Amino acid sequence: MSGTTGTTDLAPKRAGLTRRQKRRLSRGAQYTVFAAVVIAFAVTADWGRLQNQFAQTDIARQMFPDVITLALRNTVLYTVSGFLVGLVLGMVIALMRLSSVGPYRWFAGVYIEIFRGLPALLIFIFIGVAVPLAFPGTEIVGGTYGKVALALGLVAAAYMAETIRAGIQAVPKGQMEAARSLGFSPARAMVSIVVPQAFRIILPPLTNEFVQLFKDSSLVLFLGVTLEERELSKFGRDLASTTANSTPILVAGLCYLLVTIPLGLVVRRMEAKAQEAVK
C-alpha cells in the first residue's frame, strides 16, 4: 500500500513597491511637474517685453532716495502707530472678553465679530468720511497719521484681542493661584504675572499681525494724502502713471519685501524656539 503526500502550491508573492519607494516616486513626479512648469514659463515668456515694462533702470533710479526716505518711512510710521493702537485696544478687549461682567463680554464679542468681518477698506472709508460727518469740526489728532493709526488699530485690535485672550488662557491657572496666595490682587496678578507670560506665547502671531498691517497700510490712499504723506503703494502708482511704466510698482513691491521677509524669518525663529522650550 503506497501513500501519497499532498503538496500545497504556494501562490507567488506579488512584487510590489515599498512605502519608501512609493514616496520617492511621488516626490520625483512632483519635482518633474514643477520643473516642467518652470521651464515652460521660462521658454514661453516674452522676457524682453517684461523687462521694458517692469525693469527700466533709469526709471528705478528716479525713485531714490524718496522711495526710502519718504514712502517707506511713511509706511513704517503708519504700521507702527496702527500696531500700537491695536495692541492697547486689543488688550482691553481681550480682558473684557475674559471678564466675569456680562456686558463687558457681550461688548467685546460684538466688537470682535464686527471688525473681523468687515474689510479694512470699509474701516478706512468710515474713518475718513463717516467720522467727520458725525462729529462736525472734530479733527483726529495727528491728521492723516492719526486717522491711519486709528483705522489700522481698530482692525488689528479685533484680531489681537483673540490672540491675547488665547495667550492668557494658555498660561497655567496655577500661576494666578500662586500669585493670589502671595497676596496679589486679581488685577495685579494678571498684569504682573499672567500677561507677561502670555506675551511670550503670542509674540510670533503678533509679529504676523504686524506684517499684515504693513501691507494694509496701502489703504491710506482712501483717506486722501498729500505728496509728503504717500506710502509705498501710492508712491509707486503715482510714478507709474507719470512714466507710463510699471517699474515703480515693482520697486515698491521690493521695498515691502525688505521688511516682510526679515520679519517672517524672525517669526519662524521665534516659533522654533517656542517649540524647543515646550519640548
Short mmCIF file of N, CA and C in Angstrom, two decimals, residues 107-265:
data_model
loop_
_atom_site.label_atom_id
_atom_site.label_comp_id
_atom_site.label_asym_id
_atom_site.label_seq_id
_atom_site.Cartn_x
_atom_site.Cartn_y
_atom_site.Cartn_z
N PHE A 107 -20.01 93.16 24.84
CA PHE A 107 -19.44 94.22 24.01
C PHE A 107 -18.19 93.74 23.28
N ALA A 108 -17.30 93.03 23.99
CA ALA A 108 -16.07 92.54 23.37
C ALA A 108 -16.38 91.56 22.25
N GLY A 109 -17.34 90.67 22.48
CA GLY A 109 -17.69 89.70 21.45
C GLY A 109 -18.25 90.37 20.21
N VAL A 110 -19.13 91.36 20.39
CA VAL A 110 -19.70 92.08 19.25
C VAL A 110 -18.61 92.83 18.49
N TYR A 111 -17.73 93.49 19.23
CA TYR A 111 -16.65 94.25 18.58
C TYR A 111 -15.78 93.33 17.72
N ILE A 112 -15.39 92.20 18.29
CA ILE A 112 -14.51 91.27 17.56
C ILE A 112 -15.19 90.75 16.30
N GLU A 113 -16.46 90.38 16.40
CA GLU A 113 -17.16 89.84 15.24
C GLU A 113 -17.31 90.89 14.15
N ILE A 114 -17.63 92.13 14.53
CA ILE A 114 -17.84 93.18 13.53
C ILE A 114 -16.54 93.54 12.84
N PHE A 115 -15.49 93.82 13.60
CA PHE A 115 -14.26 94.32 12.99
C PHE A 115 -13.41 93.23 12.36
N ARG A 116 -13.65 91.97 12.70
CA ARG A 116 -13.01 90.88 11.97
C ARG A 116 -13.77 90.58 10.67
N GLY A 117 -15.07 90.89 10.66
CA GLY A 117 -15.87 90.57 9.48
C GLY A 117 -15.84 91.64 8.41
N LEU A 118 -15.65 92.91 8.81
CA LEU A 118 -15.64 94.00 7.84
C LEU A 118 -14.28 94.10 7.15
N PRO A 119 -14.27 94.37 5.84
CA PRO A 119 -12.99 94.62 5.16
C PRO A 119 -12.32 95.88 5.71
N ALA A 120 -11.01 95.86 5.74
CA ALA A 120 -10.27 97.02 6.25
C ALA A 120 -10.57 98.28 5.44
N LEU A 121 -10.86 98.11 4.15
CA LEU A 121 -11.18 99.25 3.29
C LEU A 121 -12.37 100.03 3.83
N LEU A 122 -13.41 99.31 4.28
CA LEU A 122 -14.60 99.99 4.80
C LEU A 122 -14.29 100.75 6.08
N ILE A 123 -13.38 100.24 6.88
CA ILE A 123 -12.99 100.94 8.11
C ILE A 123 -12.28 102.25 7.76
N PHE A 124 -11.43 102.22 6.76
CA PHE A 124 -10.74 103.44 6.34
C PHE A 124 -11.74 104.48 5.82
N ILE A 125 -12.70 104.03 5.01
CA ILE A 125 -13.71 104.95 4.49
C ILE A 125 -14.55 105.51 5.64
N PHE A 126 -14.88 104.67 6.60
CA PHE A 126 -15.66 105.12 7.76
C PHE A 126 -14.90 106.20 8.52
N ILE A 127 -13.62 105.98 8.76
CA ILE A 127 -12.82 106.97 9.49
C ILE A 127 -12.70 108.27 8.70
N GLY A 128 -12.52 108.14 7.38
CA GLY A 128 -12.30 109.33 6.55
C GLY A 128 -13.56 110.11 6.22
N VAL A 129 -14.73 109.44 6.20
CA VAL A 129 -15.96 110.08 5.77
C VAL A 129 -16.99 110.16 6.89
N ALA A 130 -17.28 109.03 7.52
CA ALA A 130 -18.37 108.99 8.50
C ALA A 130 -18.05 109.79 9.76
N VAL A 131 -16.83 109.70 10.25
CA VAL A 131 -16.49 110.41 11.49
C VAL A 131 -16.61 111.92 11.33
N PRO A 132 -16.07 112.54 10.25
CA PRO A 132 -16.28 113.99 10.09
C PRO A 132 -17.74 114.38 9.96
N LEU A 133 -18.56 113.51 9.33
CA LEU A 133 -19.98 113.82 9.20
C LEU A 133 -20.70 113.71 10.54
N ALA A 134 -20.33 112.73 11.33
CA ALA A 134 -20.99 112.52 12.62
C ALA A 134 -20.57 113.56 13.65
N PHE A 135 -19.33 114.00 13.57
CA PHE A 135 -18.81 114.98 14.55
C PHE A 135 -18.21 116.16 13.80
N PRO A 136 -19.05 117.08 13.29
CA PRO A 136 -18.56 118.23 12.50
C PRO A 136 -17.57 119.06 13.30
N GLY A 137 -16.51 119.44 12.62
CA GLY A 137 -15.49 120.28 13.25
C GLY A 137 -14.50 119.52 14.10
N THR A 138 -14.69 118.21 14.25
CA THR A 138 -13.77 117.41 15.06
C THR A 138 -12.60 116.93 14.21
N GLU A 139 -11.42 117.14 14.69
CA GLU A 139 -10.21 116.70 13.99
C GLU A 139 -9.53 115.60 14.78
N ILE A 140 -9.19 114.53 14.11
CA ILE A 140 -8.45 113.46 14.76
C ILE A 140 -7.00 113.90 14.97
N VAL A 141 -6.50 113.71 16.16
CA VAL A 141 -5.14 114.13 16.49
C VAL A 141 -4.14 113.44 15.57
N GLY A 142 -3.23 114.24 15.01
CA GLY A 142 -2.20 113.69 14.14
C GLY A 142 -2.52 113.75 12.67
N GLY A 143 -3.69 114.28 12.31
CA GLY A 143 -4.04 114.40 10.90
C GLY A 143 -4.15 113.04 10.22
N THR A 144 -3.52 112.93 9.06
CA THR A 144 -3.58 111.67 8.31
C THR A 144 -2.93 110.54 9.10
N TYR A 145 -1.83 110.82 9.77
CA TYR A 145 -1.16 109.77 10.55
C TYR A 145 -2.08 109.26 11.67
N GLY A 146 -2.81 110.17 12.30
CA GLY A 146 -3.74 109.77 13.34
C GLY A 146 -4.90 108.95 12.79
N LYS A 147 -5.40 109.34 11.61
CA LYS A 147 -6.51 108.59 11.00
C LYS A 147 -6.07 107.17 10.63
N VAL A 148 -4.88 107.07 10.05
CA VAL A 148 -4.39 105.75 9.67
C VAL A 148 -4.15 104.89 10.91
N ALA A 149 -3.57 105.49 11.95
CA ALA A 149 -3.33 104.74 13.18
C ALA A 149 -4.64 104.24 13.77
N LEU A 150 -5.67 105.08 13.74
CA LEU A 150 -6.97 104.67 14.29
C LEU A 150 -7.61 103.59 13.44
N ALA A 151 -7.58 103.75 12.11
CA ALA A 151 -8.20 102.77 11.22
C ALA A 151 -7.50 101.41 11.33
N LEU A 152 -6.18 101.42 11.23
CA LEU A 152 -5.44 100.16 11.35
C LEU A 152 -5.60 99.56 12.75
N GLY A 153 -5.60 100.42 13.75
CA GLY A 153 -5.73 99.93 15.13
C GLY A 153 -7.07 99.28 15.39
N LEU A 154 -8.15 99.85 14.84
CA LEU A 154 -9.48 99.26 15.04
C LEU A 154 -9.56 97.87 14.42
N VAL A 155 -8.95 97.72 13.25
CA VAL A 155 -8.96 96.41 12.58
C VAL A 155 -8.06 95.43 13.33
N ALA A 156 -6.85 95.87 13.66
CA ALA A 156 -5.89 94.98 14.31
C ALA A 156 -6.35 94.55 15.69
N ALA A 157 -7.05 95.44 16.40
CA ALA A 157 -7.45 95.13 17.78
C ALA A 157 -8.36 93.91 17.84
N ALA A 158 -9.22 93.73 16.82
CA ALA A 158 -10.12 92.58 16.83
C ALA A 158 -9.36 91.27 16.76
N TYR A 159 -8.31 91.24 15.94
CA TYR A 159 -7.51 90.02 15.81
C TYR A 159 -6.58 89.86 17.02
N MET A 160 -5.97 90.96 17.46
CA MET A 160 -5.06 90.89 18.59
C MET A 160 -5.79 90.47 19.87
N ALA A 161 -7.04 90.93 20.01
CA ALA A 161 -7.80 90.59 21.22
C ALA A 161 -7.96 89.08 21.35
N GLU A 162 -8.29 88.42 20.25
CA GLU A 162 -8.43 86.97 20.30
C GLU A 162 -7.09 86.28 20.53
N THR A 163 -6.03 86.83 19.94
CA THR A 163 -4.69 86.26 20.15
C THR A 163 -4.27 86.41 21.61
N ILE A 164 -4.49 87.61 22.17
CA ILE A 164 -4.11 87.85 23.56
C ILE A 164 -4.96 86.99 24.50
N ARG A 165 -6.26 86.89 24.21
CA ARG A 165 -7.13 86.05 25.05
C ARG A 165 -6.64 84.61 25.06
N ALA A 166 -6.29 84.09 23.89
CA ALA A 166 -5.79 82.72 23.82
C ALA A 166 -4.49 82.57 24.58
N GLY A 167 -3.61 83.58 24.51
CA GLY A 167 -2.35 83.53 25.24
C GLY A 167 -2.56 83.53 26.74
N ILE A 168 -3.49 84.36 27.21
CA ILE A 168 -3.77 84.41 28.66
C ILE A 168 -4.34 83.08 29.14
N GLN A 169 -5.23 82.51 28.35
CA GLN A 169 -5.83 81.23 28.75
C GLN A 169 -4.83 80.08 28.66
N ALA A 170 -3.75 80.27 27.89
CA ALA A 170 -2.73 79.23 27.78
C ALA A 170 -1.80 79.20 28.99
N VAL A 171 -1.77 80.28 29.76
CA VAL A 171 -0.95 80.31 30.98
C VAL A 171 -1.62 79.42 32.03
N PRO A 172 -0.88 78.51 32.64
CA PRO A 172 -1.48 77.62 33.65
C PRO A 172 -2.19 78.39 34.75
N LYS A 173 -3.35 77.90 35.16
CA LYS A 173 -4.13 78.58 36.20
C LYS A 173 -3.38 78.63 37.53
N GLY A 174 -2.46 77.71 37.69
CA GLY A 174 -1.69 77.70 38.93
C GLY A 174 -0.87 78.97 39.14
N GLN A 175 -0.53 79.65 38.03
CA GLN A 175 0.23 80.90 38.14
C GLN A 175 -0.61 81.97 38.85
N MET A 176 -1.87 82.08 38.47
CA MET A 176 -2.75 83.04 39.14
C MET A 176 -2.99 82.65 40.59
N GLU A 177 -3.19 81.36 40.84
CA GLU A 177 -3.43 80.90 42.20
C GLU A 177 -2.22 81.15 43.10
N ALA A 178 -1.03 80.94 42.54
CA ALA A 178 0.19 81.18 43.33
C ALA A 178 0.34 82.66 43.65
N ALA A 179 0.03 83.52 42.66
CA ALA A 179 0.13 84.96 42.89
C ALA A 179 -0.88 85.41 43.94
N ARG A 180 -2.09 84.85 43.89
CA ARG A 180 -3.11 85.23 44.88
C ARG A 180 -2.70 84.78 46.28
N SER A 181 -2.05 83.62 46.36
CA SER A 181 -1.62 83.13 47.67
C SER A 181 -0.52 83.99 48.27
N LEU A 182 0.18 84.74 47.42
CA LEU A 182 1.23 85.65 47.89
C LEU A 182 0.69 87.03 48.22
N GLY A 183 -0.62 87.20 48.09
CA GLY A 183 -1.23 88.47 48.45
C GLY A 183 -1.49 89.40 47.28
N PHE A 184 -1.27 88.96 46.05
CA PHE A 184 -1.55 89.79 44.89
C PHE A 184 -3.07 89.91 44.69
N SER A 185 -3.51 91.10 44.30
CA SER A 185 -4.90 91.26 43.90
C SER A 185 -5.08 90.63 42.52
N PRO A 186 -6.31 90.30 42.12
CA PRO A 186 -6.52 89.71 40.79
C PRO A 186 -5.96 90.57 39.66
N ALA A 187 -6.17 91.90 39.75
CA ALA A 187 -5.69 92.79 38.70
C ALA A 187 -4.16 92.81 38.65
N ARG A 188 -3.54 92.91 39.83
CA ARG A 188 -2.08 92.95 39.86
C ARG A 188 -1.49 91.63 39.41
N ALA A 189 -2.11 90.52 39.80
CA ALA A 189 -1.61 89.21 39.36
C ALA A 189 -1.71 89.07 37.85
N MET A 190 -2.81 89.57 37.28
CA MET A 190 -2.98 89.49 35.84
C MET A 190 -1.90 90.31 35.12
N VAL A 191 -1.68 91.54 35.59
CA VAL A 191 -0.73 92.44 34.92
C VAL A 191 0.72 92.01 35.15
N SER A 192 1.04 91.59 36.35
CA SER A 192 2.43 91.30 36.70
C SER A 192 2.87 89.87 36.41
N ILE A 193 1.95 88.93 36.47
CA ILE A 193 2.31 87.52 36.35
C ILE A 193 1.81 86.89 35.06
N VAL A 194 0.51 87.00 34.82
CA VAL A 194 -0.11 86.26 33.71
C VAL A 194 0.20 86.90 32.36
N VAL A 195 -0.02 88.20 32.24
CA VAL A 195 0.14 88.87 30.94
C VAL A 195 1.57 88.76 30.39
N PRO A 196 2.62 88.97 31.20
CA PRO A 196 3.98 88.80 30.65
C PRO A 196 4.22 87.39 30.10
N GLN A 197 3.72 86.37 30.79
CA GLN A 197 3.89 85.00 30.28
C GLN A 197 3.07 84.79 29.01
N ALA A 198 1.88 85.40 28.96
CA ALA A 198 1.05 85.27 27.76
C ALA A 198 1.73 85.90 26.55
N PHE A 199 2.40 87.02 26.75
CA PHE A 199 3.03 87.70 25.62
C PHE A 199 4.20 86.91 25.07
N ARG A 200 4.88 86.16 25.90
CA ARG A 200 5.94 85.30 25.38
C ARG A 200 5.36 84.22 24.47
N ILE A 201 4.14 83.80 24.77
CA ILE A 201 3.49 82.77 23.96
C ILE A 201 3.00 83.34 22.64
N ILE A 202 2.45 84.54 22.68
CA ILE A 202 1.77 85.10 21.50
C ILE A 202 2.66 86.01 20.67
N LEU A 203 3.93 86.12 21.00
CA LEU A 203 4.80 87.02 20.25
C LEU A 203 4.87 86.68 18.75
N PRO A 204 5.00 85.41 18.37
CA PRO A 204 5.01 85.11 16.92
C PRO A 204 3.75 85.54 16.19
N PRO A 205 2.52 85.20 16.68
CA PRO A 205 1.34 85.67 15.95
C PRO A 205 1.18 87.18 15.96
N LEU A 206 1.66 87.86 16.99
CA LEU A 206 1.60 89.31 16.99
C LEU A 206 2.52 89.88 15.92
N THR A 207 3.67 89.25 15.72
CA THR A 207 4.58 89.69 14.66
C THR A 207 3.95 89.47 13.29
N ASN A 208 3.23 88.38 13.12
CA ASN A 208 2.49 88.16 11.87
C ASN A 208 1.46 89.25 11.65
N GLU A 209 0.82 89.69 12.72
CA GLU A 209 -0.17 90.76 12.61
C GLU A 209 0.50 92.06 12.17
N PHE A 210 1.71 92.30 12.64
CA PHE A 210 2.45 93.49 12.22
C PHE A 210 2.72 93.45 10.71
N VAL A 211 3.09 92.28 10.21
CA VAL A 211 3.32 92.13 8.77
C VAL A 211 2.05 92.41 7.98
N GLN A 212 0.91 91.92 8.49
CA GLN A 212 -0.36 92.15 7.81
C GLN A 212 -0.70 93.64 7.81
N LEU A 213 -0.47 94.31 8.91
CA LEU A 213 -0.73 95.75 8.98
C LEU A 213 0.19 96.52 8.04
N PHE A 214 1.41 96.05 7.89
CA PHE A 214 2.36 96.70 6.99
C PHE A 214 1.81 96.72 5.57
N LYS A 215 1.15 95.66 5.17
CA LYS A 215 0.56 95.61 3.83
C LYS A 215 -0.75 96.39 3.77
N ASP A 216 -1.54 96.34 4.84
CA ASP A 216 -2.82 97.06 4.85
C ASP A 216 -2.63 98.57 4.87
N SER A 217 -1.45 99.04 5.20
CA SER A 217 -1.22 100.49 5.22
C SER A 217 -1.40 101.11 3.84
N SER A 218 -1.40 100.29 2.78
CA SER A 218 -1.60 100.82 1.43
C SER A 218 -2.99 101.42 1.26
N LEU A 219 -3.93 101.10 2.17
CA LEU A 219 -5.29 101.63 2.07
C LEU A 219 -5.37 103.09 2.47
N VAL A 220 -4.27 103.68 2.87
CA VAL A 220 -4.26 105.08 3.27
C VAL A 220 -4.70 106.00 2.14
N LEU A 221 -4.56 105.57 0.90
CA LEU A 221 -4.94 106.41 -0.24
C LEU A 221 -6.42 106.79 -0.20
N PHE A 222 -7.26 105.97 0.46
CA PHE A 222 -8.69 106.27 0.53
C PHE A 222 -9.00 107.38 1.53
N LEU A 223 -8.00 107.80 2.30
CA LEU A 223 -8.17 108.92 3.21
C LEU A 223 -7.79 110.24 2.54
N GLY A 224 -7.13 110.16 1.39
CA GLY A 224 -6.67 111.37 0.74
C GLY A 224 -5.39 111.87 1.39
N VAL A 225 -4.29 111.73 0.70
CA VAL A 225 -2.99 112.09 1.29
C VAL A 225 -2.28 113.11 0.41
N THR A 226 -1.42 113.87 1.02
CA THR A 226 -0.59 114.81 0.29
C THR A 226 0.63 114.08 -0.27
N LEU A 227 1.43 114.80 -1.06
CA LEU A 227 2.64 114.18 -1.62
C LEU A 227 3.59 113.73 -0.53
N GLU A 228 3.63 114.47 0.57
CA GLU A 228 4.55 114.14 1.65
C GLU A 228 4.03 113.02 2.55
N GLU A 229 2.76 112.64 2.37
CA GLU A 229 2.17 111.61 3.22
C GLU A 229 1.99 110.28 2.49
N ARG A 230 2.48 110.18 1.27
CA ARG A 230 2.30 108.96 0.49
C ARG A 230 3.10 107.80 1.07
N GLU A 231 2.50 106.60 1.00
CA GLU A 231 3.22 105.40 1.39
C GLU A 231 3.68 104.68 0.12
N LEU A 232 4.22 103.49 0.27
CA LEU A 232 4.87 102.81 -0.85
C LEU A 232 3.95 102.59 -2.05
N SER A 233 2.76 102.06 -1.80
CA SER A 233 1.86 101.74 -2.92
C SER A 233 1.44 103.00 -3.66
N LYS A 234 1.04 104.01 -2.93
CA LYS A 234 0.64 105.27 -3.55
C LYS A 234 1.80 105.91 -4.30
N PHE A 235 2.97 105.89 -3.69
CA PHE A 235 4.17 106.45 -4.33
C PHE A 235 4.46 105.73 -5.64
N GLY A 236 4.41 104.39 -5.62
CA GLY A 236 4.68 103.62 -6.83
C GLY A 236 3.64 103.84 -7.91
N ARG A 237 2.36 103.89 -7.53
CA ARG A 237 1.31 104.08 -8.53
C ARG A 237 1.39 105.45 -9.18
N ASP A 238 1.67 106.48 -8.37
CA ASP A 238 1.77 107.83 -8.93
C ASP A 238 2.89 107.91 -9.96
N LEU A 239 4.04 107.36 -9.63
CA LEU A 239 5.16 107.43 -10.57
C LEU A 239 4.92 106.53 -11.78
N ALA A 240 4.22 105.42 -11.58
CA ALA A 240 3.91 104.54 -12.70
C ALA A 240 3.00 105.23 -13.71
N SER A 241 2.01 105.98 -13.22
CA SER A 241 1.12 106.70 -14.13
C SER A 241 1.84 107.85 -14.81
N THR A 242 2.82 108.44 -14.13
CA THR A 242 3.57 109.55 -14.72
C THR A 242 4.50 109.06 -15.83
N THR A 243 5.13 107.93 -15.60
CA THR A 243 6.11 107.41 -16.56
C THR A 243 5.50 106.43 -17.56
N ALA A 244 4.23 106.06 -17.36
CA ALA A 244 3.57 105.05 -18.22
C ALA A 244 4.38 103.76 -18.25
N ASN A 245 4.90 103.39 -17.09
CA ASN A 245 5.70 102.18 -16.96
C ASN A 245 5.47 101.58 -15.59
N SER A 246 5.56 100.25 -15.48
CA SER A 246 5.26 99.56 -14.22
C SER A 246 6.48 99.32 -13.34
N THR A 247 7.64 99.83 -13.74
CA THR A 247 8.84 99.65 -12.93
C THR A 247 8.67 100.18 -11.50
N PRO A 248 8.04 101.35 -11.30
CA PRO A 248 7.86 101.83 -9.92
C PRO A 248 7.04 100.88 -9.06
N ILE A 249 6.08 100.17 -9.67
CA ILE A 249 5.29 99.20 -8.90
C ILE A 249 6.18 98.07 -8.41
N LEU A 250 7.09 97.60 -9.29
CA LEU A 250 8.00 96.52 -8.90
C LEU A 250 8.95 96.97 -7.80
N VAL A 251 9.48 98.18 -7.91
CA VAL A 251 10.40 98.69 -6.89
C VAL A 251 9.68 98.83 -5.55
N ALA A 252 8.44 99.33 -5.59
CA ALA A 252 7.67 99.46 -4.35
C ALA A 252 7.44 98.09 -3.72
N GLY A 253 7.14 97.09 -4.55
CA GLY A 253 6.95 95.73 -4.03
C GLY A 253 8.22 95.18 -3.39
N LEU A 254 9.37 95.45 -4.00
CA LEU A 254 10.63 95.00 -3.42
C LEU A 254 10.89 95.67 -2.08
N CYS A 255 10.47 96.93 -1.94
CA CYS A 255 10.63 97.63 -0.66
C CYS A 255 9.78 96.99 0.43
N TYR A 256 8.58 96.53 0.06
CA TYR A 256 7.76 95.79 1.03
C TYR A 256 8.51 94.54 1.49
N LEU A 257 9.11 93.84 0.54
CA LEU A 257 9.81 92.60 0.88
C LEU A 257 11.01 92.85 1.77
N LEU A 258 11.61 94.04 1.67
CA LEU A 258 12.75 94.37 2.53
C LEU A 258 12.36 94.31 4.01
N VAL A 259 11.09 94.53 4.28
CA VAL A 259 10.62 94.49 5.67
C VAL A 259 9.96 93.16 6.00
N THR A 260 9.09 92.66 5.11
CA THR A 260 8.30 91.48 5.43
C THR A 260 9.13 90.20 5.48
N ILE A 261 10.13 90.05 4.60
CA ILE A 261 10.93 88.83 4.61
C ILE A 261 11.76 88.69 5.90
N PRO A 262 12.49 89.74 6.33
CA PRO A 262 13.20 89.61 7.61
C PRO A 262 12.26 89.35 8.79
N LEU A 263 11.09 90.01 8.78
CA LEU A 263 10.13 89.76 9.86
C LEU A 263 9.63 88.32 9.84
N GLY A 264 9.41 87.79 8.64
CA GLY A 264 9.00 86.40 8.53
C GLY A 264 10.04 85.45 9.08
N LEU A 265 11.31 85.74 8.81
CA LEU A 265 12.39 84.91 9.35
C LEU A 265 12.44 84.98 10.87
#
